[in-house]
XYZ file of C-alpha atoms in Angstrom:
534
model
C -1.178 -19.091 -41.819
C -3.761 -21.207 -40.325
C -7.236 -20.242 -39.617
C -9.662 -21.029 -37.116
C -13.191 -19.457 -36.453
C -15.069 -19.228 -33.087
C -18.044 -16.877 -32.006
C -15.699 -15.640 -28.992
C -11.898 -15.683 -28.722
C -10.457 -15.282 -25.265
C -6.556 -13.648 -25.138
C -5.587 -14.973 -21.153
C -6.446 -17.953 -19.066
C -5.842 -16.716 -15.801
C -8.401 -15.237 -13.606
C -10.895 -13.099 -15.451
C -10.109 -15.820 -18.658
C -11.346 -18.971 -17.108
C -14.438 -17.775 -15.892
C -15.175 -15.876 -18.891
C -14.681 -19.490 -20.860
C -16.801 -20.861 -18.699
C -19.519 -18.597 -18.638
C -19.591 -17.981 -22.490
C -19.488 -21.890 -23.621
C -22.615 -22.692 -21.410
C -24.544 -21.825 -24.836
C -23.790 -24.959 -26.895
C -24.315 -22.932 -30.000
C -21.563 -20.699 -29.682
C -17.742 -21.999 -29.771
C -15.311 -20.171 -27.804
C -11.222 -19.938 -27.984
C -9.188 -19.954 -25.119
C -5.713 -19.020 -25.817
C -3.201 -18.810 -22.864
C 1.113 -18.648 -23.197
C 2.006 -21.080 -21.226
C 0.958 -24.539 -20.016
C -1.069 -26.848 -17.845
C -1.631 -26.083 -14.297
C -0.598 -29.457 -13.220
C 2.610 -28.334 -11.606
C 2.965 -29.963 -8.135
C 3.542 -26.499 -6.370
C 0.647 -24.662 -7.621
C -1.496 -27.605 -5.625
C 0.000 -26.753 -2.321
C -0.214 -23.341 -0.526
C 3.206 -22.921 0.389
C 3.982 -23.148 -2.968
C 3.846 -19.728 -4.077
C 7.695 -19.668 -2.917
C 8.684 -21.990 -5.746
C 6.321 -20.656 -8.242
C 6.986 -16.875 -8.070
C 10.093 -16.362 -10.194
C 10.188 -19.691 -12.102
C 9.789 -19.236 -15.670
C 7.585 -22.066 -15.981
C 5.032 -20.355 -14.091
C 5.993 -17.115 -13.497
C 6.075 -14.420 -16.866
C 9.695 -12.974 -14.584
C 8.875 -9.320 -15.576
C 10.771 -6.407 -14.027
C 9.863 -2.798 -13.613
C 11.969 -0.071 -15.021
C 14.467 1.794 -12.300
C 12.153 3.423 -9.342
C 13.267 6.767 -8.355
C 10.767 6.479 -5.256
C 12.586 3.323 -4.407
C 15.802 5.048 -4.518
C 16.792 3.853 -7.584
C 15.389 -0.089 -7.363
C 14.210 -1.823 -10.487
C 11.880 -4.549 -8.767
C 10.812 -8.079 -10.139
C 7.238 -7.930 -10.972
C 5.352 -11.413 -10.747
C 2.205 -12.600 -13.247
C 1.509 -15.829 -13.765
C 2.041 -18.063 -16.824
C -0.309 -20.874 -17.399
C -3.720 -22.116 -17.155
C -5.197 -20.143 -13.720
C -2.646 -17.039 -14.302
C -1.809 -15.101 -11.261
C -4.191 -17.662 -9.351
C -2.016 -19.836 -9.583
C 0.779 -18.247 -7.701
C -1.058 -15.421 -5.798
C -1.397 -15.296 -1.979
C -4.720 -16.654 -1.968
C -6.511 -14.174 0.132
C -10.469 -13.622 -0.941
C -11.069 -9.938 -0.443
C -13.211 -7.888 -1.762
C -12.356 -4.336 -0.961
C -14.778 -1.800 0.292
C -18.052 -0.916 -1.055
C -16.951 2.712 -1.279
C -14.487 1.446 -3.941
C -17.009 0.366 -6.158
C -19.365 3.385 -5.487
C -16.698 5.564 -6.729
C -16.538 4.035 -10.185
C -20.375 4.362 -9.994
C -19.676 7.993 -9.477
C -16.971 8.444 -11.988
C -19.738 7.643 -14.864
C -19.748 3.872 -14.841
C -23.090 2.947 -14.645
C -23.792 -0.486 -12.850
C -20.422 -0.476 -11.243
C -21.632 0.696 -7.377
C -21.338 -2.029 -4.642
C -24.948 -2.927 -4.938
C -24.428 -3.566 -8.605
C -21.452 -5.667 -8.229
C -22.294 -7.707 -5.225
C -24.647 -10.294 -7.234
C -21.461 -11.227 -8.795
C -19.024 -11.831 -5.821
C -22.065 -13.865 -4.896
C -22.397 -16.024 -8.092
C -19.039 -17.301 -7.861
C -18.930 -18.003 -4.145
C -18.808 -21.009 -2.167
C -18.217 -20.539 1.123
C -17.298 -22.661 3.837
C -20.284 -21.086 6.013
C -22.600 -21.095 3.559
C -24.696 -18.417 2.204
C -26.533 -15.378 3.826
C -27.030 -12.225 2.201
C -23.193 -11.073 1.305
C -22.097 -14.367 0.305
C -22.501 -17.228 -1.754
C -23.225 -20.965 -1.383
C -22.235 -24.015 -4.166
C -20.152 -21.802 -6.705
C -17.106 -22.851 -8.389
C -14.938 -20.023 -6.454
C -14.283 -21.844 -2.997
C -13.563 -19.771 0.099
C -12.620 -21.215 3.463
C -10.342 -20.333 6.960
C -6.852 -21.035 7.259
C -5.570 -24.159 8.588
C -2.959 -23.441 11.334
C -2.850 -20.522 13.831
C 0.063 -19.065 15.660
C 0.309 -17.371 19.020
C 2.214 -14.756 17.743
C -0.463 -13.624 15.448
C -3.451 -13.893 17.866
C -0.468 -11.383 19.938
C 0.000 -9.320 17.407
C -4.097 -8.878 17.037
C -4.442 -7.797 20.609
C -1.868 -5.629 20.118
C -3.610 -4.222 17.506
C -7.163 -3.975 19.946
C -5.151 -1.568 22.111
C -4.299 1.202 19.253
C -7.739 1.118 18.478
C -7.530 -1.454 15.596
C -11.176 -3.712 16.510
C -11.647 -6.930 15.641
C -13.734 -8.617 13.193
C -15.381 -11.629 12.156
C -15.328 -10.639 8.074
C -13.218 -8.429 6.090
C -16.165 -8.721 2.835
C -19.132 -7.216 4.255
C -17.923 -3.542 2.444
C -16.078 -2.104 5.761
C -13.452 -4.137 5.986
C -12.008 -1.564 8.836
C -10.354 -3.759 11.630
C -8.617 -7.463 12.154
C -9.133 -10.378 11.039
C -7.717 -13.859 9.426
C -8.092 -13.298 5.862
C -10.055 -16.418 4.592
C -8.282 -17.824 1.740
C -9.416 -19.366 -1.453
C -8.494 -23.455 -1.126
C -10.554 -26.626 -0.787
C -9.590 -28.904 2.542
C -5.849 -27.001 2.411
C -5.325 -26.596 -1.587
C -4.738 -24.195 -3.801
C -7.842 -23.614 -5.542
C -7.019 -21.722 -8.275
C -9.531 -20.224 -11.320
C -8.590 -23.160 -13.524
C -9.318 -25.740 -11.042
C -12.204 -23.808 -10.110
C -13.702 -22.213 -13.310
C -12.050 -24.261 -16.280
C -11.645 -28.042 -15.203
C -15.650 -28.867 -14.985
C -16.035 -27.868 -18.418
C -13.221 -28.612 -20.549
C -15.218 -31.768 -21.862
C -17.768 -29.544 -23.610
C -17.285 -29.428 -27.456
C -17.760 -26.079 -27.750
C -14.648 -25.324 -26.149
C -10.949 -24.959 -27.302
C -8.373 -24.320 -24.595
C -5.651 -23.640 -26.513
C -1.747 -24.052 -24.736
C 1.581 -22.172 -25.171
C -0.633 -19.933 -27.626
C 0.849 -16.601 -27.450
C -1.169 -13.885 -28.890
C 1.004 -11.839 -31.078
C -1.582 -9.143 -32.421
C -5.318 -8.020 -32.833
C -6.434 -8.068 -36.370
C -8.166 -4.815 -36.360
C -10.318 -4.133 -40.075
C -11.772 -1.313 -41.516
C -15.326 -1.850 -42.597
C -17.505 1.056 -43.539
C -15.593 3.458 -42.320
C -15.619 1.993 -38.709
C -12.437 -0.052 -37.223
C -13.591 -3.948 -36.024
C -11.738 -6.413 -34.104
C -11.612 -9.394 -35.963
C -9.726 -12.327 -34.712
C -6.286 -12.633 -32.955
C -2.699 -13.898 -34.812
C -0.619 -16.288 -32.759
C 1.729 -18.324 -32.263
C 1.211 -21.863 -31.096
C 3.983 -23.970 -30.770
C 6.060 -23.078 -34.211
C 2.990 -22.400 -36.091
C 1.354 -19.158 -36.629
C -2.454 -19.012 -36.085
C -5.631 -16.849 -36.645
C -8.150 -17.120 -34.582
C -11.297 -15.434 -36.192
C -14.078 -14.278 -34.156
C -17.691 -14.080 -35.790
C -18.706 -11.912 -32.635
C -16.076 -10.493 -30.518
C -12.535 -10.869 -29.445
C -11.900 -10.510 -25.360
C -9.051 -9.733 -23.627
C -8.257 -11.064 -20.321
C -4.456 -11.286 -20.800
C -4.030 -9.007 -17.182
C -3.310 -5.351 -16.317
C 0.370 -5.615 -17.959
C -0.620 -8.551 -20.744
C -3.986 -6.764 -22.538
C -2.412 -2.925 -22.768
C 0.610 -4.372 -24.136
C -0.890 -6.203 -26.805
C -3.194 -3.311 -27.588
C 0.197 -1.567 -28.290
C 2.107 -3.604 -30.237
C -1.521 -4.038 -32.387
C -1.244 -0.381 -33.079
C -4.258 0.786 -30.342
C -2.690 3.258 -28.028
C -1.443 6.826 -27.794
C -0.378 7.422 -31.245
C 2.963 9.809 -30.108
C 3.790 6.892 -27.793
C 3.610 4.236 -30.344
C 4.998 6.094 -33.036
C 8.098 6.465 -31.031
C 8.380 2.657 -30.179
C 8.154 2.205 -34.041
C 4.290 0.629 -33.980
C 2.350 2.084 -36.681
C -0.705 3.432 -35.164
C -3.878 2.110 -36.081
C -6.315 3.389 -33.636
C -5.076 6.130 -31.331
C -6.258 5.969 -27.693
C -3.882 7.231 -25.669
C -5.265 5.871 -22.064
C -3.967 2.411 -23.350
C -1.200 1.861 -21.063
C -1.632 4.921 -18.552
C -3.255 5.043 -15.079
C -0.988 1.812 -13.433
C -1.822 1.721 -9.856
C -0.168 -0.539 -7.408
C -0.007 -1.233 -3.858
C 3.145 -0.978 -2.601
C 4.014 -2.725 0.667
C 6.743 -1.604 3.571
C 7.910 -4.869 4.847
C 8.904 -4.426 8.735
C 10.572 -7.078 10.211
C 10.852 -7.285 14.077
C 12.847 -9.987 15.881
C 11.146 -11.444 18.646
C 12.199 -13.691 21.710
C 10.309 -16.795 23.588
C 7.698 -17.779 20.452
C 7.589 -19.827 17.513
C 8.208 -18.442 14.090
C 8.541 -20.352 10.821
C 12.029 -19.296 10.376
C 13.602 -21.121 12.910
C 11.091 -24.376 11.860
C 12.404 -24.031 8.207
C 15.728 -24.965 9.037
C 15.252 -28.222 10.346
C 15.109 -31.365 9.031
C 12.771 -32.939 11.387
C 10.657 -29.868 11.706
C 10.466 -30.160 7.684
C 9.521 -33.452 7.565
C 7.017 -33.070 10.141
C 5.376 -30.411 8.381
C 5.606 -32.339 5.286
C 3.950 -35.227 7.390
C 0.901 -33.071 8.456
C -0.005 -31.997 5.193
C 0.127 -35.480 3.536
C -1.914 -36.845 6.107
C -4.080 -34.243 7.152
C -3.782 -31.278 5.083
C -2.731 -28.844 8.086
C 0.115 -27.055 9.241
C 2.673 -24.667 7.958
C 2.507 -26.342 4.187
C -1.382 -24.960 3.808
C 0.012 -21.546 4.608
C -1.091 -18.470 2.392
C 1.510 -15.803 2.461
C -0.369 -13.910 4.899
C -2.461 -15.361 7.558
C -3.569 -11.943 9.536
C -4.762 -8.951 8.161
C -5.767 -5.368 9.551
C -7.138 -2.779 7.912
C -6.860 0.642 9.403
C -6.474 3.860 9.019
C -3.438 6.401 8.863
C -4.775 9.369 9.841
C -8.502 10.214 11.547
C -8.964 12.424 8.788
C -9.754 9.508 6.339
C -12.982 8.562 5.772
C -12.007 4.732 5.603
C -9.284 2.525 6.569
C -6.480 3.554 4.059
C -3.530 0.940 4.721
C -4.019 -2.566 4.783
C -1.688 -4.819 6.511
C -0.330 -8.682 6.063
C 1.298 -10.426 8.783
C 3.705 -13.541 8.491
C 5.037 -15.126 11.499
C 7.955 -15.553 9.001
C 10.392 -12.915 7.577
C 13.056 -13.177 4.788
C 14.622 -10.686 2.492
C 12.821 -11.147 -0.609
C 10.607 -14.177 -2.009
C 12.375 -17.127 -3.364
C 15.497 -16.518 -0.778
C 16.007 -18.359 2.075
C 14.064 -17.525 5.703
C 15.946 -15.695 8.154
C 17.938 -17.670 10.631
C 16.696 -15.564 13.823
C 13.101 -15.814 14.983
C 11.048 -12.995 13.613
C 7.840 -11.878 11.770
C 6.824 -9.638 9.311
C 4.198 -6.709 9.214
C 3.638 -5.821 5.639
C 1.635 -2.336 4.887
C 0.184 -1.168 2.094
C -1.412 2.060 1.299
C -4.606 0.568 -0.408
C -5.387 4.144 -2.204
C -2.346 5.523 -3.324
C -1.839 8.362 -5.771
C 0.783 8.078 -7.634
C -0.013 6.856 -11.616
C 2.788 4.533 -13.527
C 2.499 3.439 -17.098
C 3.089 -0.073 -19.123
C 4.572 0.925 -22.771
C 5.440 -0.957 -25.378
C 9.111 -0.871 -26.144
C 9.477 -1.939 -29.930
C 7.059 -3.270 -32.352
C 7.826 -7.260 -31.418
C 4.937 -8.614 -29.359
C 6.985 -10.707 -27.698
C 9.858 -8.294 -25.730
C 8.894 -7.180 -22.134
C 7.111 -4.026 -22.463
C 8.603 -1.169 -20.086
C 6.614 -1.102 -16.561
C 7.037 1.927 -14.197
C 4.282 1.853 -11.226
C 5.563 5.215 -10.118
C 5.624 4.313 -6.480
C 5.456 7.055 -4.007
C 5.756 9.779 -6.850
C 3.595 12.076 -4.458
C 3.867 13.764 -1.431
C 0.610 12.564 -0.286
C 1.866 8.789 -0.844
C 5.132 9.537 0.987
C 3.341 10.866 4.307
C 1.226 7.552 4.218
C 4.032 5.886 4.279
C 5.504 7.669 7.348
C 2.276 7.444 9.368
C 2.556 3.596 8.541
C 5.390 3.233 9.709
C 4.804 4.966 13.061
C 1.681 2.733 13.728
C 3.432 0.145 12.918
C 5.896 0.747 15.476
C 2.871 1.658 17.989
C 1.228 -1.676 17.668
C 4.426 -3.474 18.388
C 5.032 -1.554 20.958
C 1.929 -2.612 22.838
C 1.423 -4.726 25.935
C -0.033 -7.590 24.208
C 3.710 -8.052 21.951
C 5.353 -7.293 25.382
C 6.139 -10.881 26.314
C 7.966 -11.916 22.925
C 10.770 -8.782 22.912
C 10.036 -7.343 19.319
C 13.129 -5.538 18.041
C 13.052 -3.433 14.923
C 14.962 -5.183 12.128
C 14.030 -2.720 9.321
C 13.746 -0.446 8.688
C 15.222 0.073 12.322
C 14.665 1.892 15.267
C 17.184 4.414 14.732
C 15.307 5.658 11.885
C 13.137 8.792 13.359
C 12.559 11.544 11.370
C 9.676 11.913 8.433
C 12.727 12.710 5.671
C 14.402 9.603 6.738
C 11.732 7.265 6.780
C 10.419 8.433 3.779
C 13.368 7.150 2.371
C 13.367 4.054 4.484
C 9.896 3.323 2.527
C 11.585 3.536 -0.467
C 14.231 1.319 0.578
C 12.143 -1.695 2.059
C 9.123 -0.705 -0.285
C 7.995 -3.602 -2.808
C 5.111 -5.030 -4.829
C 2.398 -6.842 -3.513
C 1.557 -8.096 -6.235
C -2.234 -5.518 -7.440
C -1.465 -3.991 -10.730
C -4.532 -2.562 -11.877
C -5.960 0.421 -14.231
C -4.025 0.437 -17.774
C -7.383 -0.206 -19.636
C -9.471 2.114 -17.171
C -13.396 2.346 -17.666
C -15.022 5.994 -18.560
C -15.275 8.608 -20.856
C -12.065 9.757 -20.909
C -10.383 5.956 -20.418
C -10.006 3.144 -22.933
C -13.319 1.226 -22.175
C -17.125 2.135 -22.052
C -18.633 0.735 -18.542
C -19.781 -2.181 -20.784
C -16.014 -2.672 -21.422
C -16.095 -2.275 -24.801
C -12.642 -0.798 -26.215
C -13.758 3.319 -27.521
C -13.509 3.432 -31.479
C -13.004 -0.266 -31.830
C -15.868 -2.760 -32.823
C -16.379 -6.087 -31.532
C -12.979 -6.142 -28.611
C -13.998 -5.852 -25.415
C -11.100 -5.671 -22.187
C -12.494 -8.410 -19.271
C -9.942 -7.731 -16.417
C -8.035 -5.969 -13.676
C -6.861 -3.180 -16.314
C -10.174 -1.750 -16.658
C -10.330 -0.679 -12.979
C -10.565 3.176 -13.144
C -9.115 3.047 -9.463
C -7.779 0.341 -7.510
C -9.386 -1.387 -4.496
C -9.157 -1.481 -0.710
C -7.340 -4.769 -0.769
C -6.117 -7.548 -3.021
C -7.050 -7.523 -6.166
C -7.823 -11.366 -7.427
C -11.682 -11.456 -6.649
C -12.605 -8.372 -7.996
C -10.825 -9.670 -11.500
C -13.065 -12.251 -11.127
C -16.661 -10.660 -10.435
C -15.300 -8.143 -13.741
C -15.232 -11.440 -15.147
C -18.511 -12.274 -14.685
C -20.251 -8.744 -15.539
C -18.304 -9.349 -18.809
C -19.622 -12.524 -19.493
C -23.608 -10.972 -18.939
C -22.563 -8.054 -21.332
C -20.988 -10.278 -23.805
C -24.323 -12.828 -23.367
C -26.290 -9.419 -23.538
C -25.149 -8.020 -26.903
C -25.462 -11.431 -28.577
């Protein structure tokens, strides 16, 4: 086997990976490893927005994962996106810079992770930033992590957000100011209508430095864990690169960033997890820790499609040839219109209940609707108003299913496994139906499509959730932080020496929104601890 030594080997270039390369090779006396599956981000439809629809489910971009049978879904097994390649799930995500609440981050605080509370991690959001406004004192100015407004509006969104006014849904300017309560136009991270994913961001301005091998089609195949006086030590990662096996040795400490399905898998098939579990899968166990694995959280969105009369949709745009080439047009010269569209221009956050001491559901809304991604848009005019219960209860797991690193391990989210999650999704549901209801949506006719009208009772649309429910995309939690989890609030891996976990895994509980730049700040905390101990 080959052999190569580095003072820091990185398992993941997505991204928590490419900032963490970035950050760690700015001392020119350390060398760092990257080592990331799949390829280059140079594929033409990672560049443009509307790309995500050719990117999602292609396997040169896309890892094509599934979960496991649903019974909350009824009975669904669902296709569960990560990206493959340099940027990871950046490269393919919806784009949407959000931050969650500060009460998110508090609670970790209060769960026993010191310097994890909102005024601990808000430095870091900061770092990154560059915002199209500039900086004040929530947000950043001349980072690499570029934030700026969409680039098209429709008039059935600014409807919709009246409509919305009139429940008693407010509007606001900025959903990342820690109360992200209300409506707004998520702002999106691109530069002048691209994609601007981490590798683009993070990775490109330093790949020149010496001190810095990004290594391609690398997959990781285990953790070489050693016994040295009686303690356990992460020493260097085995993997395969091409046809060739490698070993990447790390003088000071091997990191994983490979993603909240990627790093608890590998931990498995290395032999660190819950020794009954991996025992059973056939992995002998070298370090047991049963959290490895546990604690998936998700958010799970209802899709509601309404048909609506005397407005523009994308739908009936997409199906024409001069309408496609005029939108092809637009971008090419300009870098507008429908081509710079995220996945979601309009989000509300609200709450289900006035019990809840925060807005609990979060909402994306697409003057668009299809059955799933990657299928064609309908051929009616409609639009789609995605909710999400940004807190849910209900716990999956990611397990290894044999011993070889490189089979799909078995994901189950566990969606709507409680009753708590299932009345959520009733009273989302009915607001749903109460915002389209409203004056403001009066003029354009909106007529339930699903999970339709007919549908009344709380039994039955409990089990319409489950039918229209699906990924959006935020799995989170399988390395959590804390006592009782797999990491130490400094994210180093309990019982194991020198292998620290630097992504969305170590979340002890999931945010009020999407999940991409809080990866990122963990990133950056990481990269002061790992800075810190050396």
């Amino acid at each position: 086997m080959q052999e190569r030594t580095y003072d820091y080997v990185i398992v993941g270039a997505g991204s928590a990976g490419c900032v963490l390369a970035n950050r760690l090779s700015e001392d020119p006396g350390v060398r760092v490893a990257l080592l990331e599956a799949g390829g280059k981000d140079s594929y033409f439809w990672i560049r443009i927005p509307i790309g995500y629809l050719y990117t999602m489910n292609n396997p040169r971009t896309d890892w094509r994962l599934r979960t496991e049978a649903e019974p909350g879904l009824n009975g669904r097994a669902l296709p569960y996106p990560r990206g493959l390649g340099l940027g990871g799930c950046s490269s393919i995500n919806g784009m949407i810079y959000m931050r969650g609440q500060s009460r998110d981050y508090d609670q970790w605080r209060q769960l026993g992770n010191a310097g994890w509370g909102w005024d601990d991690v808000l430095p870091y959001f900061i770092r990154s930033e560059d915002h199209i406004d500039g900086g004040d004192d929530l947000h950043g100015a001349g980072g690499e992590w570029r934030v700026e407004h969409p680039r098209i509006s429709w008039e059935l969104l600014d409807a919709f957000r009246e409509a919305a006014a009139e429940v008693g849904i407010p509007k606001i300017d900025d959903f990342n100011r820690g109360d992200n309560e209300g409506s707004s136009y998520f702002q999106v991270n691109q530069r002048s209508g691209v994609r601007w994913n981490t590798a683009r961001a993070f990775l490109r301005p330093v790949r020149a430095r010496t001190n810095l091998d990004v290594v391609t089609h690398a997959r990781a195949r285990r953790i070489v864990v050693e016994a040295r006086n009686g303690e356990r030590r992460a020493t260097g990662i085995e993997a395969r690169v091409g046809g060739a096996d490698v070993a990447f040795r790390a003088r000071r400490e091997v990191v994983l960033a490979a993603g909240a399905i990627g790093s608890p898998h590998l931990m498995q098939v290395s032999g660190v997890g819950g020794g009954a579990q991996l025992q059973a899968a056939g992995i002998p166990v070298v370090h047991d820790l049963p959290a490895v694995g546990e604690n998936l959280q998700d958010h799970l969105q209802l899709r509601l499609i309404f048909r609506v009369s005397n407005v523009r949709t994308l739908n009936e745009w997409s199906g024409r040839l001069t309408a496609r080439i005029g939108m092809a047009l637009e971008y090419l010269l300009f870098r507008r219109g429908p081509l710079t569209m995220a996945p979601s221009q309009l989000g509300l956050f609200a709450k289900s209940d006035s019990s809840r001491e925060t807005a609990n559901l979060q909402y994306h809304v697409q003057p668009l609707s299809l059955d799933r991604f990657g299928e064609p848009l309908h051929p009616f005019p409609a639009f789609t108003a995605s909710v999400c219960n940004v807190r849910p209860e209900s716990r999956g797991t990611v397990r290894a299913a044999s011993p070889d690193p490189f089979a799909s391990p078995e994901i189950r989210p566990n969606y709507l496994a409680t009753p708590g999650d299932r009345q959520v999704a009733v009273e989302a549901i009915r607001l749903t139906r109460r915002i389209c209801g409203a004056r403001a949506l009066a003029p354009y006719r909106p007529r339930e499509h699903l999970p339709g009208a007919e549908i009344e009772s709380d039994e039955e649309l409990a089990r319409a959730a489950g039918d229209i429910g699906t990924t959006i995309f935020h799995p989170v939690g399988t390395v959590r932080m804390g006592r009782d989890g797999a990491v130490d609030e400094r994210l180093r891996v309990h019982g194991i020496e020198g292998l620290r976990v630097a992504d969305a895994s170590v979340m002890p509980t999931i945010t009020s929104g999407n999940t991409n730049s809080p990866t990122i700040m963990i990133a950056e905390k990481a990269a002061d601890y790992l800075r810190g101990a050396a």
